[in-house]
Short mmCIF file of C-alpha atoms in Angstrom, two decimals:
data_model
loop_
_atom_site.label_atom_id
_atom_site.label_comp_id
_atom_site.label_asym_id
_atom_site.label_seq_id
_atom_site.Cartn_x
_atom_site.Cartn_y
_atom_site.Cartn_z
CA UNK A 18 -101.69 32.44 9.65
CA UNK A 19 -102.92 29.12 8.98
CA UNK A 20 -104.17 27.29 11.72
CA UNK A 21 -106.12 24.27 12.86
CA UNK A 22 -106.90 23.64 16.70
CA UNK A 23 -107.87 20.37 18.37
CA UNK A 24 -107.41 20.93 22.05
CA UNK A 25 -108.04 17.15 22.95
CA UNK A 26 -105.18 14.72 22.74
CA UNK A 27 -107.95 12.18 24.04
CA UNK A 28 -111.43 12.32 24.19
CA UNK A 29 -112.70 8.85 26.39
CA UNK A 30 -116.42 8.07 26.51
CA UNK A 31 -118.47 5.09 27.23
CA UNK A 32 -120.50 3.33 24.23
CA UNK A 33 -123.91 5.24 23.94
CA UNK A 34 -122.70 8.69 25.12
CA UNK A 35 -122.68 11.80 23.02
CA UNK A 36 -119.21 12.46 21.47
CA UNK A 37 -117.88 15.99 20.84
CA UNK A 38 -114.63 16.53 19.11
CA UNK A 39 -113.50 19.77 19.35
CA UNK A 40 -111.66 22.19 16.39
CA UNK A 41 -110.70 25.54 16.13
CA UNK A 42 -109.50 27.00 13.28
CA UNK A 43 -107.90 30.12 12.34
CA UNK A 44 -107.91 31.52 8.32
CA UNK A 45 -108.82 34.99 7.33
CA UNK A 46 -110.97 34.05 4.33
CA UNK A 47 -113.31 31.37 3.69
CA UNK A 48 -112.21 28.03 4.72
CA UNK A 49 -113.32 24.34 3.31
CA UNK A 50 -113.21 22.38 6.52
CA UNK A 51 -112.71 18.45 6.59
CA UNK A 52 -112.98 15.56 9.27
CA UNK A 53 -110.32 12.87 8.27
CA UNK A 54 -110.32 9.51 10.67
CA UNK A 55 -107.54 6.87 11.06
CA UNK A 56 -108.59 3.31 12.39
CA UNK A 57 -106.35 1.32 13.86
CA UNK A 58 -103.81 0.02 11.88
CA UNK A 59 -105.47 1.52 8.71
CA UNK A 60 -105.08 4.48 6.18
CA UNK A 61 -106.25 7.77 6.95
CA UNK A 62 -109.27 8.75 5.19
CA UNK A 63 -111.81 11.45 4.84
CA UNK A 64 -114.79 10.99 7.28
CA UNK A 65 -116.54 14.23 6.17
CA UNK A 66 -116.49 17.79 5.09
CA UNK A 67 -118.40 20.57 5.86
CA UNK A 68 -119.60 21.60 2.09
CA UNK A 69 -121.53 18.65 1.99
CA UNK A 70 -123.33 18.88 5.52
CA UNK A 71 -123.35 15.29 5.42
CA UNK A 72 -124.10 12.81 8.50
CA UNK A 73 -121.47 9.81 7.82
CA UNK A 74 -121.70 6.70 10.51
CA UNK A 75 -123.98 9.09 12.53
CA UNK A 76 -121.11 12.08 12.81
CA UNK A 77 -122.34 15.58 11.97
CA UNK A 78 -120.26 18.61 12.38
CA UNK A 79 -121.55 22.40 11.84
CA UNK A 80 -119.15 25.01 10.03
CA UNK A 81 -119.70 27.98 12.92
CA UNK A 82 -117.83 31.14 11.09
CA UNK A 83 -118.30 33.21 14.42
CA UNK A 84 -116.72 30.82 16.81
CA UNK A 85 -114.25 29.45 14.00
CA UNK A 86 -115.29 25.95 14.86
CA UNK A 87 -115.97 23.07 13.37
CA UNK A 88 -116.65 20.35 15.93
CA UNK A 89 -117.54 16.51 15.13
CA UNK A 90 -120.46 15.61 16.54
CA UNK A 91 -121.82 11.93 17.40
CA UNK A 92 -124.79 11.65 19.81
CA UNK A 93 -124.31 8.03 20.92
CA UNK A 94 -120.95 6.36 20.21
CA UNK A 95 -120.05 3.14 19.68
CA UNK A 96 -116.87 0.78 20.10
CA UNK A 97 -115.78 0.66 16.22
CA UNK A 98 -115.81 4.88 16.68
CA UNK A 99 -112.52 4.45 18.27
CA UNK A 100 -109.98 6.11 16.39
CA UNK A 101 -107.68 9.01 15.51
CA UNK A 102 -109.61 12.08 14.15
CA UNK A 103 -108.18 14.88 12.02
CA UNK A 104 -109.67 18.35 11.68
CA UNK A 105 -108.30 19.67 8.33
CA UNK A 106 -108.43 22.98 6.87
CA UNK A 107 -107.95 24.03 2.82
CA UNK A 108 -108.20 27.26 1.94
CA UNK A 109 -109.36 28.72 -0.43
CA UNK A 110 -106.34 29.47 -2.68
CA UNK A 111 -106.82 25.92 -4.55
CA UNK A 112 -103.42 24.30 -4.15
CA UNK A 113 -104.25 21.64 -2.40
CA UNK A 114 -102.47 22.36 0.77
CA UNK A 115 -104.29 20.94 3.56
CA UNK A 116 -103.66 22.02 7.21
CA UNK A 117 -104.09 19.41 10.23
CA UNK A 118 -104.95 19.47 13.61
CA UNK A 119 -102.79 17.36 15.98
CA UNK A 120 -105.24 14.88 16.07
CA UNK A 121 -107.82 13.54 19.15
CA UNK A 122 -108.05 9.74 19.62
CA UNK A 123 -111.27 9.11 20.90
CA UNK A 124 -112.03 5.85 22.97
CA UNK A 125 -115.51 4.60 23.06
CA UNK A 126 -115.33 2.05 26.53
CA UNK A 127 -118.17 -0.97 26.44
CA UNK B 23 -103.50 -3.24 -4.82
CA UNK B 24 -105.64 -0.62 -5.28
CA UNK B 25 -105.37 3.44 -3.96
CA UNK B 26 -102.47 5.16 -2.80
CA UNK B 27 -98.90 2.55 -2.31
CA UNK B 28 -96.17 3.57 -0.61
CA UNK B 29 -93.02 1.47 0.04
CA UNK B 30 -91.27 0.69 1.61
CA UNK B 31 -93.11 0.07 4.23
CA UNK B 32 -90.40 0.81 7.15
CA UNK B 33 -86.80 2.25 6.59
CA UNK B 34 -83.66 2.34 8.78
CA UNK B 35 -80.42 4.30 7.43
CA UNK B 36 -77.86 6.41 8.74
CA UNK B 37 -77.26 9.52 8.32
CA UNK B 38 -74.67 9.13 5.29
CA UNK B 39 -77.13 7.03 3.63
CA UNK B 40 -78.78 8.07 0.31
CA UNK B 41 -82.61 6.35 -0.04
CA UNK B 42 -85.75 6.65 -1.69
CA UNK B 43 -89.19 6.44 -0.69
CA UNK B 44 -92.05 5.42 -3.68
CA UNK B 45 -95.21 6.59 -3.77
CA UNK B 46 -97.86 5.25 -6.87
CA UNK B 47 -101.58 5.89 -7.23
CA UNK B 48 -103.98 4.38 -9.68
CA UNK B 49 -106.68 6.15 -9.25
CA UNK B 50 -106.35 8.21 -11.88
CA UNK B 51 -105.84 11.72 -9.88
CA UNK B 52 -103.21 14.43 -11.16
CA UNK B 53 -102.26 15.71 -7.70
CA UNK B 54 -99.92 14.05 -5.49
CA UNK B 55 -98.79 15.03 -2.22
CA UNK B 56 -95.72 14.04 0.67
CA UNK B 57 -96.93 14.81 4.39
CA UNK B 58 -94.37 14.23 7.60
CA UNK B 59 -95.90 12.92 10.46
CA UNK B 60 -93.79 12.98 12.92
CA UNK B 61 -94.17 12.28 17.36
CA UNK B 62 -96.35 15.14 18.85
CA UNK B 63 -97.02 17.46 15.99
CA UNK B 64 -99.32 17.88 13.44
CA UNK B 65 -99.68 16.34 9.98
CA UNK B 66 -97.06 18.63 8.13
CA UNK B 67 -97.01 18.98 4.18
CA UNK B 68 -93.98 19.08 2.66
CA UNK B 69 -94.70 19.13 -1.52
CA UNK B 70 -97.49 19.34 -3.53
CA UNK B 71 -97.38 18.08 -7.13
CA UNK B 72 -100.21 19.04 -9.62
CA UNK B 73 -99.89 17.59 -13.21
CA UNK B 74 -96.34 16.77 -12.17
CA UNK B 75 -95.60 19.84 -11.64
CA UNK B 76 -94.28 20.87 -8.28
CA UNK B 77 -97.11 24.04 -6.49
CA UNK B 78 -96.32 23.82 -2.92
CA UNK B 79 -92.59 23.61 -1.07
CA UNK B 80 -93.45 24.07 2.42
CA UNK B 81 -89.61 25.07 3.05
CA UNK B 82 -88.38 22.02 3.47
CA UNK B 83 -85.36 21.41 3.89
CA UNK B 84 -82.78 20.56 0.52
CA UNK B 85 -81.96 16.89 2.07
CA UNK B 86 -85.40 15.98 1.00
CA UNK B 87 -85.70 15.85 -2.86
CA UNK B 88 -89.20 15.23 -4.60
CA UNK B 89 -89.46 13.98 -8.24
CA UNK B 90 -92.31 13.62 -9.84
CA UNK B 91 -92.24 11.66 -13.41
CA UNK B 92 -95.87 11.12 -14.19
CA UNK B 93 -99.25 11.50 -12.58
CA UNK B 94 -99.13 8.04 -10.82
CA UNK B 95 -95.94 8.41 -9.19
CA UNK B 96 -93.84 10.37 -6.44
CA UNK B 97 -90.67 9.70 -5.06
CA UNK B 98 -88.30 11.05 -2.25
CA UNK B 99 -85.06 11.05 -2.37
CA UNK B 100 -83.40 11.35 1.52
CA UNK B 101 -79.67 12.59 1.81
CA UNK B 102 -77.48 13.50 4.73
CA UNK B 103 -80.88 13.01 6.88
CA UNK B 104 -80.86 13.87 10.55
CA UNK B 105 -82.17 11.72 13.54
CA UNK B 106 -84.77 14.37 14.11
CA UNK B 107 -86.08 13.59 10.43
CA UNK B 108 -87.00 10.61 11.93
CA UNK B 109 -91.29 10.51 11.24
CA UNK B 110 -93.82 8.07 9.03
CA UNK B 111 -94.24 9.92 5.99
CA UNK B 112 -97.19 9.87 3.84
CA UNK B 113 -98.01 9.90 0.34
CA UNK B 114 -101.39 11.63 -0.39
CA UNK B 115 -103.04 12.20 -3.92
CA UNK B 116 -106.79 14.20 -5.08
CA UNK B 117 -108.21 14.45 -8.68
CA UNK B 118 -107.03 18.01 -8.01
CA UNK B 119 -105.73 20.55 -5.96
CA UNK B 120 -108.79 22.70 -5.86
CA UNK B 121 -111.98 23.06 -4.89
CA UNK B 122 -114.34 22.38 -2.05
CA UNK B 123 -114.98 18.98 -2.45
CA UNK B 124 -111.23 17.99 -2.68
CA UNK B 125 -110.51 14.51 -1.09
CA UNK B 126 -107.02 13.31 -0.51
CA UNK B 127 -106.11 9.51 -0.30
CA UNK B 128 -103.56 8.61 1.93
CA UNK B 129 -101.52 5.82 1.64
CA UNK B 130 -100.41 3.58 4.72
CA UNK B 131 -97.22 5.51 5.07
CA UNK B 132 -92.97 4.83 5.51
CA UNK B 133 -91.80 4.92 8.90
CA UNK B 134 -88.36 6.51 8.49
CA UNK B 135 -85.70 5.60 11.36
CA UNK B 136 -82.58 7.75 10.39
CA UNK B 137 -79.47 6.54 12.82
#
């Protein structure tokens, strides 16, 4: 089965400490693995994906087949990284279906 | 406005009610996507549409009713909906359903009160 794994319902961390969110996923082929954010009171939106190995606002997060993880990584945070974060999982069958994680809010404290 | 527009915005109806939720994109992108958020649980999808044709039913159940006309737009009709279906539900579309660099908009969602 289809799953995606984000044991953290909150993740709280003062401005200039490394930031870890955690995701585990679980897919028997090759997944394409996404980070999606939500700021408050906007749209979701994609934040990155794992295909590109992309830093975006200073996040980084490493496809790791052998753990089946795919953890965002920031190593100092700041107050605007508050936000909901979405681990998000399409595989490889091409129909668009995206699977979430239940979401961690982080909360960067001055 | 530009991207993904839902509305309305918020919705209250009871459970006899009959109602529609509109979804329209501009951005030029042939798949289009309804997702239930609802209180603890994840982001659920419930239909994908790809050249307005209808790919994914994640068994949902028949009181929700997807139509998609065109490209640019996606409705769904509500019928005989439960309190539980209570949720903000969100409109998503991507160029396409495939690939590894697939990117879905969201728009900024309907929260659904059924009552």
């Amino acid at each position: 089965a289809q799953r995606v794994t984000q044991p953290e319902k909150l993740l709280s961390v003062f401005k200039g400490a490394p930031v870890e969110l955690k995701c585990n996923y679980s897919y028997s082929g090759s997944p394409e693995l996404f980070w999606y954010v939500q700021y408050s009171r906007q749209r979701l939106q994609l934040l990155l994906r794992h295909i590109s190995r992309e830093s975006i606002k200073g996040f980084t997060a490493d496809l790791n087949k052998g753990e089946t993880s795919f953890h965002l990584k920031k190593p100092f945070a700041q107050e605007e990284d508050s936000a909901m974060y979405y681990c998000a999982l399409h595989g490889s069958s091409n129909t668009g279906k995206l699977i979430f994680g239940q979401g961690t809010t982080l909360q960067v404290k001055p | 406005e530009t991207g993904v527009t839902q509305t309305p915005r918020h919705l209250v109806m009871g459970m006899t009610n009959k109602k529609s939720l509109k979804c329209e994109q501009h951005l030029g992108h042939n798949a289009m996507y309804w997702y239930k958020q609802s209180a603890k649980k994840p982001l659920e999808l419930m239909f994908v549409y790809n050249f307005k044709e209808q790919t994914e039913n994640n068994s949902v159940p028949s009181r929700f009713s997807p139509e998609c006309p065109n490209s640019s737009h996606l409705f769904l009709h509500l019928h005989t909906l439960q309190p539980e279906d209570s949720a903000l539900y969100l409109c998503a579309s991507s160029p396409t359903t495939g690939g590894a660099y697939i990117e879905a908009f969201f728009g900024q969602g309907t929260r659904l009160t059924v009552v």
